[in-house]
């Protein structure tokens, strides 16, 4: 008959554990020193006990308990939650209280005069502004043959509007005036000769107006992009060809905080309008550009009048945050 061997498990009685704890407590009361206790006994007997720290070290630990705020890795509260994680959560809550609403980024464009009101929380904005282009000059009329059968001159191109790009400080929910420049008018073409005399000179184009941002509360100008100048009218044809009109000068840019300021392109005497500077946003067609000058009128037996100059492009303002 085979007999199975059963392992013999020795159980330490709970009474012995209680006697040991009572003895340690009595010793502590007699010596007046703090004794670090081993882990509490479980239902199966006392757990393993490590080396006992020196009484002086124990006293120091009691007087200077671990800083739970600094120990984010191992200190836990009664619920077993990590103290470090709870501290991070508290910090996040404090941030939310200080910043109850987040600023949503946005952009507004202006093609005509209007008012800009910064949303709540917005204290600075980027602005790009173009002044309006100047109008092109009218072409000169042609002379009539046989004595004065020469052509008139081309009208000069208008200058493009100036440009500024900068950041300015603003007050949330406060009105700011946005002025958008109007393009200059093109000059009228000169009439052709009718009685053997010279043709008439073309009219000059008018300058474009400025685009700007102004603080409404005290009328303080924050930035300004001036308009381009108008092109000159071409001279009428006579015994010689008429001279071309002068091109208009490009506008300038200015901002109270500095930024990037560029001049608009100058118009040319051959009738080409100035080109507007590039920004970070694309311009609508013909915006801020100088108007082309009118074509010259031809001379001869059937003299022709000069062409009208083109209007300059309107200004443009973009605000983003």
Short mmCIF file of N, CA and C in Angstrom, two decimals, residues 37-212:
data_model
loop_
_atom_site.label_atom_id
_atom_site.label_comp_id
_atom_site.label_asym_id
_atom_site.label_seq_id
_atom_site.Cartn_x
_atom_site.Cartn_y
_atom_site.Cartn_z
N UNK A 37 7.78 49.64 14.09
CA UNK A 37 7.14 48.34 14.13
C UNK A 37 7.26 47.66 12.78
N UNK A 38 7.30 46.35 12.79
CA UNK A 38 7.28 45.57 11.56
C UNK A 38 5.89 45.63 10.97
N UNK A 39 5.71 45.22 9.69
CA UNK A 39 4.37 45.21 9.11
C UNK A 39 3.39 44.43 9.96
N UNK A 40 2.14 44.90 10.03
CA UNK A 40 1.14 44.30 10.89
C UNK A 40 0.92 42.84 10.52
N UNK A 41 0.62 42.02 11.51
CA UNK A 41 0.42 40.59 11.29
C UNK A 41 -0.84 40.36 10.49
N UNK A 42 -0.76 39.43 9.55
CA UNK A 42 -1.91 39.08 8.74
C UNK A 42 -2.65 37.94 9.40
N UNK A 43 -3.69 37.46 8.76
CA UNK A 43 -4.46 36.37 9.32
C UNK A 43 -3.66 35.08 9.37
N UNK A 44 -2.58 35.01 8.56
CA UNK A 44 -1.74 33.81 8.52
C UNK A 44 -0.47 33.97 9.32
N UNK A 45 -0.41 34.98 10.13
CA UNK A 45 0.79 35.17 10.92
C UNK A 45 1.47 36.47 10.54
N UNK A 46 2.48 36.88 11.23
CA UNK A 46 3.17 38.14 10.96
C UNK A 46 3.95 38.07 9.66
N UNK A 47 4.05 39.20 8.99
CA UNK A 47 4.84 39.26 7.77
C UNK A 47 6.30 39.37 8.10
N UNK A 48 7.14 39.36 7.06
CA UNK A 48 8.59 39.45 7.30
C UNK A 48 8.96 40.81 7.85
N UNK A 49 9.90 40.79 8.73
CA UNK A 49 10.36 42.06 9.33
C UNK A 49 11.76 42.34 8.85
N UNK A 50 12.03 43.60 8.50
CA UNK A 50 13.35 44.01 8.04
C UNK A 50 14.18 44.52 9.20
N UNK A 51 15.37 45.02 8.87
CA UNK A 51 16.24 45.56 9.95
C UNK A 51 15.62 46.79 10.57
N UNK A 52 15.79 46.91 11.87
CA UNK A 52 15.20 48.01 12.62
C UNK A 52 16.07 49.25 12.47
N UNK A 53 15.49 50.42 12.07
CA UNK A 53 16.29 51.64 12.00
C UNK A 53 16.69 52.12 13.38
N UNK A 54 17.78 52.85 13.41
CA UNK A 54 18.26 53.38 14.69
C UNK A 54 17.25 54.33 15.29
N UNK A 55 17.15 54.39 16.62
CA UNK A 55 16.16 55.27 17.28
C UNK A 55 16.29 56.72 16.84
N UNK A 56 17.53 57.22 16.67
CA UNK A 56 17.69 58.63 16.28
C UNK A 56 17.12 58.88 14.90
N UNK A 57 17.36 57.93 13.97
CA UNK A 57 16.83 58.08 12.61
C UNK A 57 15.32 58.02 12.62
N UNK A 58 14.78 57.13 13.52
CA UNK A 58 13.32 57.03 13.61
C UNK A 58 12.73 58.35 14.09
N UNK A 59 13.36 58.96 15.09
CA UNK A 59 12.86 60.21 15.63
C UNK A 59 12.88 61.29 14.56
N UNK A 60 13.96 61.31 13.70
CA UNK A 60 14.07 62.32 12.64
C UNK A 60 12.98 62.13 11.60
N UNK A 61 12.68 60.87 11.26
CA UNK A 61 11.61 60.59 10.31
C UNK A 61 10.27 61.08 10.83
N UNK A 62 10.04 60.92 12.13
CA UNK A 62 8.77 61.35 12.69
C UNK A 62 8.63 62.86 12.69
N UNK A 63 9.76 63.56 12.95
CA UNK A 63 9.70 65.02 12.99
C UNK A 63 9.63 65.61 11.58
N UNK A 64 10.24 64.95 10.61
CA UNK A 64 10.25 65.45 9.23
C UNK A 64 9.65 64.41 8.30
N UNK A 65 8.34 64.30 8.29
CA UNK A 65 7.71 63.31 7.42
C UNK A 65 7.96 63.65 5.96
N UNK A 66 7.88 62.64 5.08
CA UNK A 66 8.12 62.90 3.65
C UNK A 66 7.16 63.94 3.10
N UNK A 67 7.69 64.76 2.25
CA UNK A 67 6.90 65.81 1.60
C UNK A 67 6.11 65.18 0.45
N UNK A 68 4.83 64.99 0.68
CA UNK A 68 4.01 64.32 -0.33
C UNK A 68 3.82 65.17 -1.57
N UNK A 69 3.94 66.51 -1.43
CA UNK A 69 3.79 67.37 -2.59
C UNK A 69 4.96 67.21 -3.55
N UNK A 70 6.18 66.94 -3.00
CA UNK A 70 7.36 66.83 -3.84
C UNK A 70 7.54 65.42 -4.37
N UNK A 71 7.11 64.41 -3.58
CA UNK A 71 7.29 63.03 -4.00
C UNK A 71 6.11 62.65 -4.88
N UNK A 72 6.25 62.83 -6.19
CA UNK A 72 5.17 62.54 -7.12
C UNK A 72 5.15 61.08 -7.54
N UNK A 73 6.18 60.36 -7.16
CA UNK A 73 6.26 59.00 -7.68
C UNK A 73 5.74 57.94 -6.76
N UNK A 74 5.89 58.07 -5.42
CA UNK A 74 5.57 56.95 -4.58
C UNK A 74 4.59 57.21 -3.48
N UNK A 75 4.37 58.42 -3.04
CA UNK A 75 3.46 58.70 -1.94
C UNK A 75 2.02 58.57 -2.39
N UNK A 76 1.22 57.94 -1.65
CA UNK A 76 -0.19 57.73 -1.99
C UNK A 76 -1.05 58.10 -0.77
N UNK A 77 -2.25 58.50 -1.04
CA UNK A 77 -3.15 58.84 0.05
C UNK A 77 -3.90 57.60 0.50
N UNK A 78 -4.88 57.79 1.40
CA UNK A 78 -5.60 56.65 1.94
C UNK A 78 -6.37 55.88 0.89
N UNK A 79 -6.75 56.53 -0.19
CA UNK A 79 -7.50 55.85 -1.24
C UNK A 79 -6.59 55.15 -2.23
N UNK A 80 -5.29 55.25 -2.05
CA UNK A 80 -4.38 54.58 -2.98
C UNK A 80 -4.05 55.40 -4.20
N UNK A 81 -4.51 56.66 -4.29
CA UNK A 81 -4.22 57.51 -5.45
C UNK A 81 -2.83 58.12 -5.31
N UNK A 82 -2.16 58.27 -6.43
CA UNK A 82 -0.84 58.87 -6.45
C UNK A 82 -0.93 60.36 -6.13
N UNK A 83 -0.15 60.81 -5.16
CA UNK A 83 -0.20 62.22 -4.76
C UNK A 83 0.26 63.13 -5.89
N UNK A 84 1.27 62.70 -6.66
CA UNK A 84 1.76 63.52 -7.76
C UNK A 84 0.70 63.79 -8.80
N UNK A 85 -0.06 62.76 -9.14
CA UNK A 85 -1.11 62.95 -10.14
C UNK A 85 -2.19 63.89 -9.64
N UNK A 86 -2.52 63.77 -8.34
CA UNK A 86 -3.54 64.66 -7.79
C UNK A 86 -3.06 66.11 -7.78
N UNK A 87 -1.76 66.30 -7.50
CA UNK A 87 -1.23 67.66 -7.52
C UNK A 87 -1.29 68.25 -8.92
N UNK A 88 -0.99 67.44 -9.93
CA UNK A 88 -1.06 67.92 -11.31
C UNK A 88 -2.48 68.29 -11.68
N UNK A 89 -3.44 67.48 -11.21
CA UNK A 89 -4.84 67.80 -11.48
C UNK A 89 -5.24 69.12 -10.84
N UNK A 90 -4.75 69.35 -9.59
CA UNK A 90 -5.07 70.59 -8.91
C UNK A 90 -4.49 71.80 -9.66
N UNK A 91 -3.26 71.63 -10.21
CA UNK A 91 -2.65 72.72 -10.97
C UNK A 91 -3.46 73.03 -12.21
N UNK A 92 -3.93 71.97 -12.88
CA UNK A 92 -4.74 72.17 -14.08
C UNK A 92 -6.03 72.90 -13.75
N UNK A 93 -6.63 72.55 -12.60
CA UNK A 93 -7.86 73.23 -12.20
C UNK A 93 -7.60 74.71 -11.93
N UNK A 94 -6.44 75.01 -11.28
CA UNK A 94 -6.10 76.41 -11.01
C UNK A 94 -5.92 77.19 -12.31
N UNK A 95 -5.29 76.55 -13.32
CA UNK A 95 -5.12 77.22 -14.61
C UNK A 95 -6.46 77.50 -15.26
N UNK A 96 -7.37 76.54 -15.15
CA UNK A 96 -8.69 76.73 -15.75
C UNK A 96 -9.43 77.88 -15.09
N UNK A 97 -9.23 78.04 -13.75
CA UNK A 97 -9.90 79.13 -13.05
C UNK A 97 -9.34 80.48 -13.50
N UNK A 98 -8.00 80.54 -13.72
CA UNK A 98 -7.40 81.79 -14.15
C UNK A 98 -7.74 82.10 -15.59
N UNK A 99 -7.86 81.08 -16.44
CA UNK A 99 -8.19 81.26 -17.85
C UNK A 99 -9.50 80.54 -18.16
N UNK A 100 -10.62 81.15 -17.79
CA UNK A 100 -11.90 80.46 -17.95
C UNK A 100 -12.26 80.18 -19.40
N UNK A 101 -11.75 80.97 -20.34
CA UNK A 101 -12.09 80.73 -21.74
C UNK A 101 -10.84 80.88 -22.60
N UNK A 102 -10.68 79.99 -23.55
CA UNK A 102 -9.55 80.05 -24.45
C UNK A 102 -9.87 80.95 -25.63
N UNK A 103 -8.84 81.67 -26.11
CA UNK A 103 -9.03 82.56 -27.24
C UNK A 103 -9.06 81.75 -28.52
N UNK A 104 -10.08 81.97 -29.33
CA UNK A 104 -10.20 81.31 -30.61
C UNK A 104 -9.57 82.21 -31.67
N UNK A 105 -8.64 81.65 -32.44
CA UNK A 105 -7.99 82.44 -33.47
C UNK A 105 -8.97 82.75 -34.60
N UNK A 106 -8.77 83.91 -35.20
CA UNK A 106 -9.69 84.31 -36.27
C UNK A 106 -9.05 85.29 -37.22
N UNK A 107 -9.79 85.65 -38.25
CA UNK A 107 -9.31 86.58 -39.27
C UNK A 107 -10.49 87.37 -39.81
N UNK A 108 -10.28 88.66 -40.01
CA UNK A 108 -11.29 89.50 -40.63
C UNK A 108 -10.65 90.32 -41.73
N UNK A 109 -11.32 90.40 -42.86
CA UNK A 109 -10.82 91.21 -43.96
C UNK A 109 -11.80 92.36 -44.21
N UNK A 110 -11.25 93.48 -44.68
CA UNK A 110 -12.04 94.69 -44.89
C UNK A 110 -11.77 95.22 -46.30
N UNK A 111 -12.83 95.38 -47.06
CA UNK A 111 -12.74 95.98 -48.39
C UNK A 111 -13.44 97.33 -48.45
N UNK A 112 -13.99 97.74 -47.33
CA UNK A 112 -14.61 99.07 -47.22
C UNK A 112 -14.54 99.50 -45.77
N UNK A 113 -14.79 100.77 -45.51
CA UNK A 113 -14.70 101.31 -44.15
C UNK A 113 -15.63 100.55 -43.21
N UNK A 114 -15.11 100.26 -42.00
CA UNK A 114 -15.91 99.51 -41.04
C UNK A 114 -15.29 99.67 -39.66
N UNK A 115 -15.79 98.92 -38.69
CA UNK A 115 -15.28 98.93 -37.33
C UNK A 115 -14.83 97.54 -36.95
N UNK A 116 -13.68 97.45 -36.28
CA UNK A 116 -13.17 96.19 -35.77
C UNK A 116 -13.26 96.19 -34.25
N UNK A 117 -13.84 95.13 -33.69
CA UNK A 117 -13.96 94.98 -32.24
C UNK A 117 -13.27 93.68 -31.83
N UNK A 118 -12.14 93.74 -31.12
CA UNK A 118 -11.45 92.51 -30.72
C UNK A 118 -12.34 91.63 -29.84
N UNK A 119 -12.34 90.33 -30.06
CA UNK A 119 -13.13 89.42 -29.22
C UNK A 119 -12.59 89.38 -27.79
N UNK A 120 -13.35 88.84 -26.85
CA UNK A 120 -12.86 88.71 -25.47
C UNK A 120 -11.56 87.92 -25.42
N UNK A 121 -10.61 88.40 -24.64
CA UNK A 121 -9.33 87.72 -24.47
C UNK A 121 -8.27 88.11 -25.47
N UNK A 122 -8.62 88.81 -26.54
CA UNK A 122 -7.65 89.20 -27.56
C UNK A 122 -7.05 90.56 -27.19
N UNK A 123 -5.74 90.58 -26.94
CA UNK A 123 -5.06 91.80 -26.53
C UNK A 123 -4.05 92.31 -27.55
N UNK A 124 -3.78 91.54 -28.58
CA UNK A 124 -2.92 92.00 -29.67
C UNK A 124 -3.35 91.33 -30.96
N UNK A 125 -3.15 92.03 -32.05
CA UNK A 125 -3.55 91.52 -33.36
C UNK A 125 -2.46 91.84 -34.38
N UNK A 126 -2.41 91.05 -35.43
CA UNK A 126 -1.57 91.35 -36.58
C UNK A 126 -2.44 92.05 -37.63
N UNK A 127 -1.87 93.05 -38.25
CA UNK A 127 -2.61 93.81 -39.26
C UNK A 127 -1.75 93.92 -40.52
N UNK A 128 -2.37 93.69 -41.66
CA UNK A 128 -1.75 93.98 -42.94
C UNK A 128 -2.68 94.95 -43.68
N UNK A 129 -2.12 96.06 -44.14
CA UNK A 129 -2.94 97.09 -44.78
C UNK A 129 -2.25 97.59 -46.04
N UNK A 130 -3.03 97.74 -47.08
CA UNK A 130 -2.57 98.29 -48.35
C UNK A 130 -3.35 99.58 -48.64
N UNK A 131 -2.67 100.63 -49.03
CA UNK A 131 -3.34 101.82 -49.49
C UNK A 131 -3.87 101.61 -50.90
N UNK A 132 -4.70 102.51 -51.34
CA UNK A 132 -5.30 102.39 -52.67
C UNK A 132 -4.33 102.88 -53.76
N UNK A 133 -4.50 102.34 -54.96
CA UNK A 133 -3.66 102.74 -56.07
C UNK A 133 -4.13 104.04 -56.71
N UNK A 134 -3.19 104.76 -57.31
CA UNK A 134 -3.54 105.99 -58.02
C UNK A 134 -4.06 105.71 -59.41
N UNK A 135 -4.88 106.60 -59.94
CA UNK A 135 -5.43 106.44 -61.27
C UNK A 135 -4.41 106.77 -62.35
N UNK A 136 -4.53 106.10 -63.48
CA UNK A 136 -3.64 106.38 -64.61
C UNK A 136 -4.04 107.65 -65.34
N UNK A 137 -3.05 108.31 -65.93
CA UNK A 137 -3.32 109.53 -66.68
C UNK A 137 -3.91 109.22 -68.05
N UNK A 138 -4.66 110.16 -68.59
CA UNK A 138 -5.24 109.99 -69.92
C UNK A 138 -4.22 110.24 -71.02
N UNK A 139 -4.38 109.53 -72.14
CA UNK A 139 -3.47 109.72 -73.26
C UNK A 139 -3.77 111.01 -74.02
N UNK A 140 -2.74 111.57 -74.64
CA UNK A 140 -2.92 112.80 -75.42
C UNK A 140 -3.54 112.52 -76.78
N UNK A 141 -4.35 113.49 -77.29
CA UNK A 141 -4.99 113.32 -78.60
C UNK A 141 -4.00 113.55 -79.74
N UNK A 142 -4.28 112.87 -80.87
CA UNK A 142 -3.41 113.00 -82.03
C UNK A 142 -3.66 114.28 -82.82
N UNK A 143 -2.61 114.73 -83.55
CA UNK A 143 -2.72 115.91 -84.38
C UNK A 143 -3.30 115.58 -85.75
N UNK A 144 -3.84 116.61 -86.42
CA UNK A 144 -4.51 116.43 -87.72
C UNK A 144 -3.55 116.83 -88.85
N UNK A 145 -3.55 116.02 -89.88
CA UNK A 145 -2.71 116.35 -91.04
C UNK A 145 -3.35 117.49 -91.84
N UNK A 146 -2.58 118.13 -92.74
CA UNK A 146 -1.22 117.73 -93.12
C UNK A 146 -0.13 118.34 -92.25
N UNK A 147 -0.39 119.45 -91.60
CA UNK A 147 0.70 120.15 -90.90
C UNK A 147 1.09 119.47 -89.60
N UNK A 148 0.12 119.02 -88.84
CA UNK A 148 0.40 118.47 -87.50
C UNK A 148 -0.19 117.06 -87.40
N UNK A 149 0.43 116.11 -87.99
CA UNK A 149 -0.10 114.75 -88.07
C UNK A 149 0.61 113.79 -87.13
N UNK A 150 1.03 114.27 -85.98
CA UNK A 150 1.77 113.40 -85.07
C UNK A 150 0.87 112.88 -83.93
N UNK A 151 1.39 111.81 -83.30
CA UNK A 151 0.62 111.14 -82.25
C UNK A 151 0.73 111.87 -80.91
N UNK A 152 -0.30 111.66 -80.09
CA UNK A 152 -0.24 112.16 -78.73
C UNK A 152 0.60 111.23 -77.85
N UNK A 153 0.88 111.66 -76.63
CA UNK A 153 1.66 110.85 -75.70
C UNK A 153 0.78 109.93 -74.85
N UNK A 154 1.38 108.82 -74.38
CA UNK A 154 0.66 107.91 -73.48
C UNK A 154 0.47 108.55 -72.11
N UNK A 155 -0.62 108.20 -71.47
CA UNK A 155 -0.81 108.65 -70.09
C UNK A 155 0.08 107.85 -69.14
N UNK A 156 0.57 108.49 -68.09
CA UNK A 156 1.41 107.80 -67.11
C UNK A 156 0.60 106.87 -66.21
N UNK A 157 1.21 105.76 -65.82
CA UNK A 157 0.54 104.82 -64.91
C UNK A 157 0.48 105.34 -63.50
N UNK A 158 -0.57 105.00 -62.79
CA UNK A 158 -0.69 105.41 -61.40
C UNK A 158 0.18 104.58 -60.48
N UNK A 159 0.59 105.15 -59.36
CA UNK A 159 1.39 104.41 -58.38
C UNK A 159 0.53 103.48 -57.53
N UNK A 160 1.13 102.37 -57.10
CA UNK A 160 0.42 101.41 -56.24
C UNK A 160 0.39 101.91 -54.79
N UNK A 161 -0.57 101.43 -54.03
CA UNK A 161 -0.67 101.82 -52.63
C UNK A 161 0.45 101.25 -51.79
N UNK A 162 0.80 101.97 -50.72
CA UNK A 162 1.82 101.50 -49.79
C UNK A 162 1.31 100.35 -48.94
N UNK A 163 2.24 99.73 -48.19
CA UNK A 163 1.91 98.52 -47.42
C UNK A 163 2.55 98.57 -46.04
N UNK A 164 1.81 98.13 -45.02
CA UNK A 164 2.36 97.95 -43.68
C UNK A 164 1.86 96.65 -43.09
N UNK A 165 2.75 96.02 -42.31
CA UNK A 165 2.42 94.74 -41.67
C UNK A 165 3.05 94.78 -40.28
N UNK A 166 2.21 94.75 -39.24
CA UNK A 166 2.74 94.85 -37.89
C UNK A 166 1.76 94.29 -36.87
N UNK A 167 2.24 94.15 -35.62
CA UNK A 167 1.40 93.73 -34.50
C UNK A 167 1.11 94.95 -33.63
N UNK A 168 -0.12 95.11 -33.22
CA UNK A 168 -0.51 96.24 -32.36
C UNK A 168 -1.29 95.72 -31.16
N UNK A 169 -1.14 96.42 -30.05
CA UNK A 169 -1.87 96.08 -28.84
C UNK A 169 -3.30 96.63 -28.94
N UNK A 170 -4.26 95.83 -28.51
CA UNK A 170 -5.65 96.25 -28.54
C UNK A 170 -6.32 95.91 -27.22
N UNK A 171 -7.46 96.52 -26.99
CA UNK A 171 -8.28 96.23 -25.81
C UNK A 171 -9.50 95.43 -26.24
N UNK A 172 -9.72 94.28 -25.61
CA UNK A 172 -10.87 93.45 -26.03
C UNK A 172 -12.19 94.22 -25.94
N UNK A 173 -13.05 93.94 -26.89
CA UNK A 173 -14.41 94.49 -26.94
C UNK A 173 -14.42 96.03 -26.96
N UNK A 174 -13.39 96.61 -27.58
CA UNK A 174 -13.30 98.05 -27.77
C UNK A 174 -13.25 98.34 -29.27
N UNK A 175 -13.91 99.40 -29.70
CA UNK A 175 -14.03 99.69 -31.13
C UNK A 175 -12.76 100.31 -31.70
N UNK A 176 -12.39 99.86 -32.90
CA UNK A 176 -11.29 100.42 -33.67
C UNK A 176 -11.80 100.72 -35.08
N UNK A 177 -11.52 101.92 -35.54
CA UNK A 177 -11.98 102.31 -36.86
C UNK A 177 -11.05 101.81 -37.95
N UNK A 178 -11.61 101.17 -38.96
CA UNK A 178 -10.85 100.67 -40.11
C UNK A 178 -11.26 101.49 -41.33
N UNK A 179 -10.31 102.25 -41.87
CA UNK A 179 -10.54 103.00 -43.10
C UNK A 179 -9.84 102.29 -44.25
N UNK A 180 -10.57 102.01 -45.31
CA UNK A 180 -10.01 101.35 -46.48
C UNK A 180 -9.96 102.35 -47.62
N UNK A 181 -8.78 102.50 -48.21
CA UNK A 181 -8.57 103.52 -49.23
C UNK A 181 -9.38 103.29 -50.50
N UNK A 182 -9.77 104.39 -51.14
CA UNK A 182 -10.46 104.37 -52.43
C UNK A 182 -9.47 104.61 -53.55
N UNK A 183 -9.56 103.78 -54.59
CA UNK A 183 -8.67 103.94 -55.73
C UNK A 183 -8.87 105.28 -56.43
N UNK A 184 -7.76 105.84 -56.92
CA UNK A 184 -7.84 107.11 -57.62
C UNK A 184 -8.52 106.97 -58.98
N UNK A 185 -9.13 108.03 -59.43
CA UNK A 185 -9.81 108.03 -60.74
C UNK A 185 -8.80 108.20 -61.87
N UNK A 186 -9.06 107.50 -62.97
CA UNK A 186 -8.22 107.67 -64.14
C UNK A 186 -8.51 108.99 -64.84
N UNK A 187 -7.49 109.55 -65.47
CA UNK A 187 -7.67 110.81 -66.19
C UNK A 187 -8.32 110.59 -67.54
N UNK A 188 -9.02 111.61 -68.01
CA UNK A 188 -9.70 111.53 -69.31
C UNK A 188 -8.69 111.70 -70.44
N UNK A 189 -8.94 110.98 -71.56
CA UNK A 189 -8.08 111.11 -72.72
C UNK A 189 -8.25 112.47 -73.41
N UNK A 190 -7.17 112.95 -74.03
CA UNK A 190 -7.23 114.22 -74.73
C UNK A 190 -7.93 114.10 -76.07
N UNK A 191 -8.60 115.16 -76.47
CA UNK A 191 -9.32 115.16 -77.74
C UNK A 191 -8.36 115.27 -78.92
N UNK A 192 -8.76 114.71 -80.04
CA UNK A 192 -7.96 114.83 -81.27
C UNK A 192 -8.14 116.21 -81.88
N UNK A 193 -7.15 116.64 -82.66
CA UNK A 193 -7.23 117.93 -83.34
C UNK A 193 -8.33 117.90 -84.40
N UNK A 194 -8.94 119.06 -84.63
CA UNK A 194 -10.03 119.12 -85.61
C UNK A 194 -9.76 120.12 -86.74
N UNK A 195 -8.86 121.05 -86.56
CA UNK A 195 -8.64 122.08 -87.58
C UNK A 195 -7.18 122.23 -87.95
N UNK A 196 -6.49 121.15 -87.94
CA UNK A 196 -5.07 121.21 -88.29
C UNK A 196 -4.17 121.58 -87.15
N UNK A 197 -4.71 121.76 -85.95
CA UNK A 197 -3.90 122.10 -84.79
C UNK A 197 -3.46 120.83 -84.07
N UNK A 198 -2.76 121.00 -82.96
CA UNK A 198 -2.32 119.84 -82.17
C UNK A 198 -3.50 119.23 -81.41
N UNK A 199 -3.32 117.95 -81.03
CA UNK A 199 -4.32 117.30 -80.18
C UNK A 199 -4.24 117.83 -78.75
N UNK A 200 -5.26 117.56 -77.99
CA UNK A 200 -5.31 118.01 -76.59
C UNK A 200 -4.58 117.04 -75.66
N UNK A 201 -4.05 117.57 -74.58
CA UNK A 201 -3.38 116.75 -73.58
C UNK A 201 -4.40 115.95 -72.77
N UNK A 202 -3.98 114.78 -72.35
CA UNK A 202 -4.84 113.96 -71.49
C UNK A 202 -4.85 114.48 -70.07
N UNK A 203 -5.91 114.16 -69.32
CA UNK A 203 -6.01 114.59 -67.93
C UNK A 203 -5.20 113.69 -67.00
N UNK A 204 -4.74 114.23 -65.91
CA UNK A 204 -3.98 113.46 -64.92
C UNK A 204 -4.92 112.61 -64.07
N UNK A 205 -4.42 111.47 -63.66
CA UNK A 205 -5.17 110.64 -62.72
C UNK A 205 -5.07 111.19 -61.32
N UNK A 206 -6.03 110.84 -60.47
CA UNK A 206 -6.00 111.30 -59.08
C UNK A 206 -5.36 110.24 -58.18
N UNK A 207 -4.86 110.68 -57.05
CA UNK A 207 -4.18 109.78 -56.11
C UNK A 207 -5.19 108.90 -55.37
N UNK A 208 -4.74 107.72 -55.00
CA UNK A 208 -5.55 106.86 -54.13
C UNK A 208 -5.46 107.35 -52.70
N UNK A 209 -6.43 106.97 -51.88
CA UNK A 209 -6.43 107.40 -50.47
C UNK A 209 -5.88 106.29 -49.58
N UNK A 210 -5.62 106.64 -48.33
CA UNK A 210 -4.93 105.74 -47.40
C UNK A 210 -5.87 104.74 -46.75
N UNK A 211 -5.28 103.62 -46.32
CA UNK A 211 -5.95 102.65 -45.45
C UNK A 211 -5.31 102.76 -44.07
N UNK A 212 -6.14 102.70 -43.02
CA UNK A 212 -5.59 102.94 -41.69
C UNK A 212 -6.41 102.23 -40.62
#
